[in-house]
XYZ file of C-alpha atoms in Angstrom:
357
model
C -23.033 98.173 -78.023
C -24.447 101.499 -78.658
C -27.263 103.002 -81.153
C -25.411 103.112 -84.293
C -24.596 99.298 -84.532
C -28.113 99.352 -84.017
C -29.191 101.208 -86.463
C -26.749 99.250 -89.143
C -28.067 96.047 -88.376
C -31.823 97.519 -88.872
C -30.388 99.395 -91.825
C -32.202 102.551 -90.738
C -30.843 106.054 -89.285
C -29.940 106.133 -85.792
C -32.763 109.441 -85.406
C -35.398 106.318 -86.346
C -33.878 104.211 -83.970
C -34.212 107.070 -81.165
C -38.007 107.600 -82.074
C -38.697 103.877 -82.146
C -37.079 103.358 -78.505
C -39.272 106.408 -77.270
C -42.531 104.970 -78.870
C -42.922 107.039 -81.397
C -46.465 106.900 -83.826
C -43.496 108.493 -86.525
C -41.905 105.285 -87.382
C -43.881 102.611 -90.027
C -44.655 99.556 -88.157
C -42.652 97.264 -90.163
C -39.781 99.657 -89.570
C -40.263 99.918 -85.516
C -40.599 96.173 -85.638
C -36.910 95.879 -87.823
C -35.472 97.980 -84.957
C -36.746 95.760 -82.000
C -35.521 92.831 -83.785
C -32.078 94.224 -83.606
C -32.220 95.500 -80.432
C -33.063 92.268 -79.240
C -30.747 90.451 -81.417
C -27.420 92.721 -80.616
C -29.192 92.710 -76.604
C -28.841 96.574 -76.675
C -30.316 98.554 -73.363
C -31.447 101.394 -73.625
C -29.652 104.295 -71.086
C -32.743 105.654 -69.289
C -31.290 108.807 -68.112
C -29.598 109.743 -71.051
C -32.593 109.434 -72.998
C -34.766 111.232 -70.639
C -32.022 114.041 -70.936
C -31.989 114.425 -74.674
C -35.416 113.885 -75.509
C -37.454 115.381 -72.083
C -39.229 112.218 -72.017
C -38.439 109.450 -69.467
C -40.656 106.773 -71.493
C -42.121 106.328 -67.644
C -45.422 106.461 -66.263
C -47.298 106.598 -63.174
C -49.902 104.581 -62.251
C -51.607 105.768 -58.094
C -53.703 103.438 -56.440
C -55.760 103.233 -53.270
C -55.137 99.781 -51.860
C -52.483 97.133 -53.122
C -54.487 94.506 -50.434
C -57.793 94.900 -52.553
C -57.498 92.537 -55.996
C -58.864 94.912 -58.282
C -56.250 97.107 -57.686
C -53.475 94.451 -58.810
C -55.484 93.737 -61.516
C -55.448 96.742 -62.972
C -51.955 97.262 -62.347
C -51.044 94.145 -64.516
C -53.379 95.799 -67.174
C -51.872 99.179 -67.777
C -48.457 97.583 -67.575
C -48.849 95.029 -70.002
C -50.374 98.099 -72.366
C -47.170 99.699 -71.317
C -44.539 97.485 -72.389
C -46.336 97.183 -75.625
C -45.914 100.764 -76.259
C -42.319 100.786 -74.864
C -42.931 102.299 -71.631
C -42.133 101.727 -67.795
C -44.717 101.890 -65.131
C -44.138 103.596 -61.627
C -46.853 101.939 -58.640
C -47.729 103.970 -56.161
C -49.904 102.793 -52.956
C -52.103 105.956 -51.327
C -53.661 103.160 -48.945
C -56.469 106.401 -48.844
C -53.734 108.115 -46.568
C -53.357 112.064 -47.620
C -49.828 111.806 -46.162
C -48.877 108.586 -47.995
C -50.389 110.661 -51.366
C -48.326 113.541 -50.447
C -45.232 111.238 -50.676
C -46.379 109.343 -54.130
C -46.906 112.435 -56.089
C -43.338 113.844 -54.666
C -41.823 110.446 -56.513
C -43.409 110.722 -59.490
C -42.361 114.388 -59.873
C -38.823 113.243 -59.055
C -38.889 110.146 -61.434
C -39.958 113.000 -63.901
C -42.775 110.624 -65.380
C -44.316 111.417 -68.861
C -48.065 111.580 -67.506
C -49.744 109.442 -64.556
C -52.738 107.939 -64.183
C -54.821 108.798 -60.896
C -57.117 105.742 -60.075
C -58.340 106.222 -56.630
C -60.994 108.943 -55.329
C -58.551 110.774 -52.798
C -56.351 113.697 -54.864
C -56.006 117.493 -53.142
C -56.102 120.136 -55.272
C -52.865 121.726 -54.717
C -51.525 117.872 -55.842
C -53.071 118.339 -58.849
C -51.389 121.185 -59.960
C -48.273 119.993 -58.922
C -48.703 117.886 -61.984
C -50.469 120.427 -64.427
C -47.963 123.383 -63.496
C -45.335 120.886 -64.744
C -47.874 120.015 -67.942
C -47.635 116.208 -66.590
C -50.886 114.529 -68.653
C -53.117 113.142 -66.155
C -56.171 110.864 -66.162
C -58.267 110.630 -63.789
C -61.150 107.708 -62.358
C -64.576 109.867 -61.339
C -62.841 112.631 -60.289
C -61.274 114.886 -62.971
C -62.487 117.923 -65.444
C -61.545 116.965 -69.054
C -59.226 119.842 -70.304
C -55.870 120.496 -71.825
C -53.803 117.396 -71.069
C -56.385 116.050 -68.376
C -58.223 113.465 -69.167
C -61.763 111.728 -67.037
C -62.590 107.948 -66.903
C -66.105 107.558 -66.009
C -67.240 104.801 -64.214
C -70.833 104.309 -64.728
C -71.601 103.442 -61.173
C -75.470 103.788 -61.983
C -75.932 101.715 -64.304
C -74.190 99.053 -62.260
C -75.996 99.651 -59.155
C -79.894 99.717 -61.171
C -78.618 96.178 -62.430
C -78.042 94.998 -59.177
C -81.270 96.545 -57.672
C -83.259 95.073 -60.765
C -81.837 91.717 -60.293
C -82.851 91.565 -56.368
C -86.319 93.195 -57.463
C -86.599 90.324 -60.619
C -85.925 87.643 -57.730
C -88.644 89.127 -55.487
C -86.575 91.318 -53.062
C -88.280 94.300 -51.424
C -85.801 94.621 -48.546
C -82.888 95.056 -49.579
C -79.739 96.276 -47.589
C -76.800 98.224 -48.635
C -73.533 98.310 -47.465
C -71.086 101.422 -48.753
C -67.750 102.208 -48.810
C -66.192 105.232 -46.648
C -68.410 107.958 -46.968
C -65.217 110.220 -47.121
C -64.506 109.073 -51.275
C -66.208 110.518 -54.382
C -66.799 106.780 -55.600
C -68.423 105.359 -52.373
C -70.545 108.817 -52.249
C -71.961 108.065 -56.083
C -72.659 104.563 -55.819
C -74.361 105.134 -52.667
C -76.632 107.659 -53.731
C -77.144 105.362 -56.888
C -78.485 102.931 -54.637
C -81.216 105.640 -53.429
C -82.232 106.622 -56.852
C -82.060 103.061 -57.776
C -84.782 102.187 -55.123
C -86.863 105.195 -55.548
C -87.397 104.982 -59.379
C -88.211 100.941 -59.227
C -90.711 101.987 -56.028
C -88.996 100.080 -53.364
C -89.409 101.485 -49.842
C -86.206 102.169 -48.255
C -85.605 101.157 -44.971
C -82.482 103.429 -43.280
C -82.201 100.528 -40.544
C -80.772 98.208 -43.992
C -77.759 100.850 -44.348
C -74.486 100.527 -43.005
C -70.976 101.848 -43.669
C -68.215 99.913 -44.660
C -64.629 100.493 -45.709
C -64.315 99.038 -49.155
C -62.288 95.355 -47.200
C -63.653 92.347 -45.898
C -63.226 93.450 -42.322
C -65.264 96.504 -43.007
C -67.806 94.115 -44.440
C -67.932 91.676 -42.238
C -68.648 94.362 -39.385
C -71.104 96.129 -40.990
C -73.259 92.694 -41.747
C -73.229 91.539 -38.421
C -74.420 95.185 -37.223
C -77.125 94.689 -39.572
C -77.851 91.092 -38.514
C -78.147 91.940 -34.804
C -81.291 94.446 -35.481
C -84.544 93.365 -34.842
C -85.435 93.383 -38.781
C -82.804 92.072 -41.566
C -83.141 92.609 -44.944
C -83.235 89.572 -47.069
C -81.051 90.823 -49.897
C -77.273 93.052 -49.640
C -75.864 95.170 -52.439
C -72.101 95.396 -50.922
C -70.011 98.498 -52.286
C -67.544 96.077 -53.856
C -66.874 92.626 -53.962
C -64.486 92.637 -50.555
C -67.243 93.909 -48.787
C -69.571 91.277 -50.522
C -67.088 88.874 -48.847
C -66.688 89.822 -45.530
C -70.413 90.457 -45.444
C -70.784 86.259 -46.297
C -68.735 85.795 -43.883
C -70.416 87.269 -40.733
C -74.012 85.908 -42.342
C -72.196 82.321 -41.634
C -71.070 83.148 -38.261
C -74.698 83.729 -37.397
C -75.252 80.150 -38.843
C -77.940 81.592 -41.413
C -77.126 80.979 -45.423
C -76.337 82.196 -48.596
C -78.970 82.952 -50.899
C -80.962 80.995 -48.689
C -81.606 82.886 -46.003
C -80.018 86.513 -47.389
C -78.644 87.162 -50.891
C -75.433 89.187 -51.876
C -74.357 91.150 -54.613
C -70.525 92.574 -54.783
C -69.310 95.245 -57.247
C -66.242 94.693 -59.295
C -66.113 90.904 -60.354
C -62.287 90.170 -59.014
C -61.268 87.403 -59.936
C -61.569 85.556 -56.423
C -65.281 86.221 -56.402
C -65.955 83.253 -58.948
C -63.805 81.103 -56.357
C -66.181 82.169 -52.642
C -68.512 79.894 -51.942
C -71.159 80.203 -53.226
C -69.564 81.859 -56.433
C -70.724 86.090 -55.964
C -73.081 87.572 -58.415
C -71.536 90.471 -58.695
C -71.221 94.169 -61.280
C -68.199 93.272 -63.113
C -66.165 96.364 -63.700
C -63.619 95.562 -66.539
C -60.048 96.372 -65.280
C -58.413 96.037 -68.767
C -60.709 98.329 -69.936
C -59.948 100.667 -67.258
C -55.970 100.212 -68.223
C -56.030 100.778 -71.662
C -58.200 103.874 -71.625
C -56.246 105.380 -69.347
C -52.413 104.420 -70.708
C -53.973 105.389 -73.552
C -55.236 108.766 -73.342
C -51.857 109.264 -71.357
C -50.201 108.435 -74.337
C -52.125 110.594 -76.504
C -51.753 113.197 -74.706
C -48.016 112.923 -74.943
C -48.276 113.100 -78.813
C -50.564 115.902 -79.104
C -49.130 119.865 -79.038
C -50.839 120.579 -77.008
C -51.904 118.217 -74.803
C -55.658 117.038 -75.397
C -58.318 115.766 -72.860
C -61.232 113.455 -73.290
C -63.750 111.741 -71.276
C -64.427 107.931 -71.455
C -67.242 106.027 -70.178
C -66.796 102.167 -68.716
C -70.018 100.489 -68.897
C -70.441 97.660 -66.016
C -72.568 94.387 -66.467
C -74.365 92.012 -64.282
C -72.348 88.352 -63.271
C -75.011 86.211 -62.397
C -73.656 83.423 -59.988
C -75.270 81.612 -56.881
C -75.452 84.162 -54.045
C -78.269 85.514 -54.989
C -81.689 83.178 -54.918
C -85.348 83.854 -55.248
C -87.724 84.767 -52.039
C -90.015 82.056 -50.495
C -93.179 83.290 -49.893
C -94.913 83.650 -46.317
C -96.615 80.710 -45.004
C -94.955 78.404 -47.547
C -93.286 75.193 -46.195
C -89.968 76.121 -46.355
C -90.766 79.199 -44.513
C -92.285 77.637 -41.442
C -89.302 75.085 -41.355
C -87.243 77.831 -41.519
C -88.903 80.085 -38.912
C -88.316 77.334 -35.388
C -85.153 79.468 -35.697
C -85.542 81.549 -32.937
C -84.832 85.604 -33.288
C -84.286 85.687 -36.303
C -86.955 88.047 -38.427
C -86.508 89.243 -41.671
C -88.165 92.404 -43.873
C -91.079 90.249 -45.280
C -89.691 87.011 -46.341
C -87.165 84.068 -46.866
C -85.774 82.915 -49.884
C -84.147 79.886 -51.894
C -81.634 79.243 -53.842
């Protein structure tokens, strides 16, 4: 089976054949739709390499990520594939796991696999990596990190809008001590949401109290280390913004160990809304941070980009929004009831007050 007995049985040229099999915008939809039909029908496959060698296109993408073991990285990974196949195309995973070496070795495959652009959706890319891609004129998009310019392309996350709605929500619920716990200090994203978390505080005139900080490493053991070093000081904040929702997790987790509850003794807020948050118990309010949106923005401008002479850039903004569940709960005021019950727990003080579900 080759492309001419395609191209009879879609009674079109083989040259519209070729353009619908690389995806191109060229080809009526009705048409491109007559020529998948006939693909499928006569079950013709495509040879890769050959096309790659005729056109200069290898109809493949690349998709880096930071960390397979985190959920919204798989997410998104189903997202911009999905988009993909829709438009044709073949997706190439790479896993940094925020190693520079393992980086080193995912941009050296893409460059070999010869993709057609490749999205960059972690916070952790060297220069001189970069222009391994751009000296090749490889489209790239970037999350938070790139310059919008000729075939480069910059999804913004907007991290403070996220974090105010989480700060709001803790403030709306009574919360005036309220902890934080970031992600490595060493990426651009846990940098920005943690100095949204500052600003957040100062503009809503909430006293910050440095003792309520702690570091994390965007997983649930980073979490769960940084809550119990913030449970063993002599003051606790009664509410936690976590960096992201694994953090959120592992943050529950250690606030359990110390046989205290959640929202009743210390609300939690995650970042990112994966899709095991609505499962923990209690269900996280979280930021939800849409991963399909994230997907198509980027396969898209990729795309684009690849269609364009030359190449153009853009920069897109993903708003995030507040998921209300039941880790977060409303303070109980001093000398109320509950409180006193609450208080024959011995050593255990927190910022000014306890609070209820």
């Amino acid at each position: 089976m080759n492309i001419r007995e395609v191209a009879r049985v879609a009674r079109v040229s083989t040259a519209t054949v070729s353009r619908t099999i690389n995806g191109s915008d060229k080809v009526a939809p009705e048409t491109a739709e007559r020529v998948r039909e006939a693909i499928h029908k006569l079950k013709f496959y495509p040879n890769n390499n050959a096309r790659a060698l005729g056109s200069g296109r290898s109809s493949l993408y690349g998709l880096i990520i930071s960390d397979i073991t985190n959920p919204f990285f798989p997410e998104l990974v189903r997202s911009f594939e999905e988009i993909a196949v829709q438009y044709g195309q073949e997706v190439l995973v790479a896993n940094t796991n925020y190693d520079p070496i393992r980086m080193e070795t995912c941009v050296r495959r893409m460059l070999q696999r010869k993709v057609d652009g490749v999205a960059i959706l972690t916070s952790e890319m060297e220069a001189h990596l970069i222009d391994e891609f751009s000296s090749r004129r490889i489209p790239m998009v970037f999350l938070d990190m790139g310059v919008p310019s000729e075939g480069i392309s910059n999804i913004v996350l907007d991290y403070p809008a996220g974090v105010d709605a989480a700060v709001q929500h803790l403030s709306d619920l009574g919360h005036v001590d309220i902890g934080f716990i970031s992600g490595p200090m060493n990426l651009t994203s846990a940098r920005i949401r943690h100095q949204a978390f500052l600003a957040s505080l100062k503009r809503k005139r909430i006293r910050l109290n440095p003792s309520f900080v702690e570091e994390g490493d965007h997983r649930m053991g980073g979490g769960h280390d940084a809550m119990a070093r913030l449970l063993n000081r002599p003051v606790r904040p009664t509410a936690i913004l976590a960096s992201n929702d694994m953090t959120a997790i592992g943050a529950m987790g250690a606030i359990f160990e110390q046989g205290l509850s959640v929202p009743e003794d210390i609300s939690v807020i995650g970042f990112d809304d994966i899709d095991l948050s609505s499962f923990t118990q209690p269900p996280l309010t979280t930021i939800r941070v849409s991963r399909p949106d994230i997907a198509r923005t980027a396969f898209r401008a990729l795309y684009s980009s690849n269609q364009d002479t030359p190449p153009q850039g853009a920069e897109f903004t993903i708003h995030p929004t507040l998921i209300e569940r039941k880790s977060t709960g409303r303070m109980i005021p001093i000398g109320s009831p509950r409180r006193q019950q609450k208080s024959g727990d011995a050593g255990i003080r927190f910022g000014k007050a306890q609070i209820t579900g």
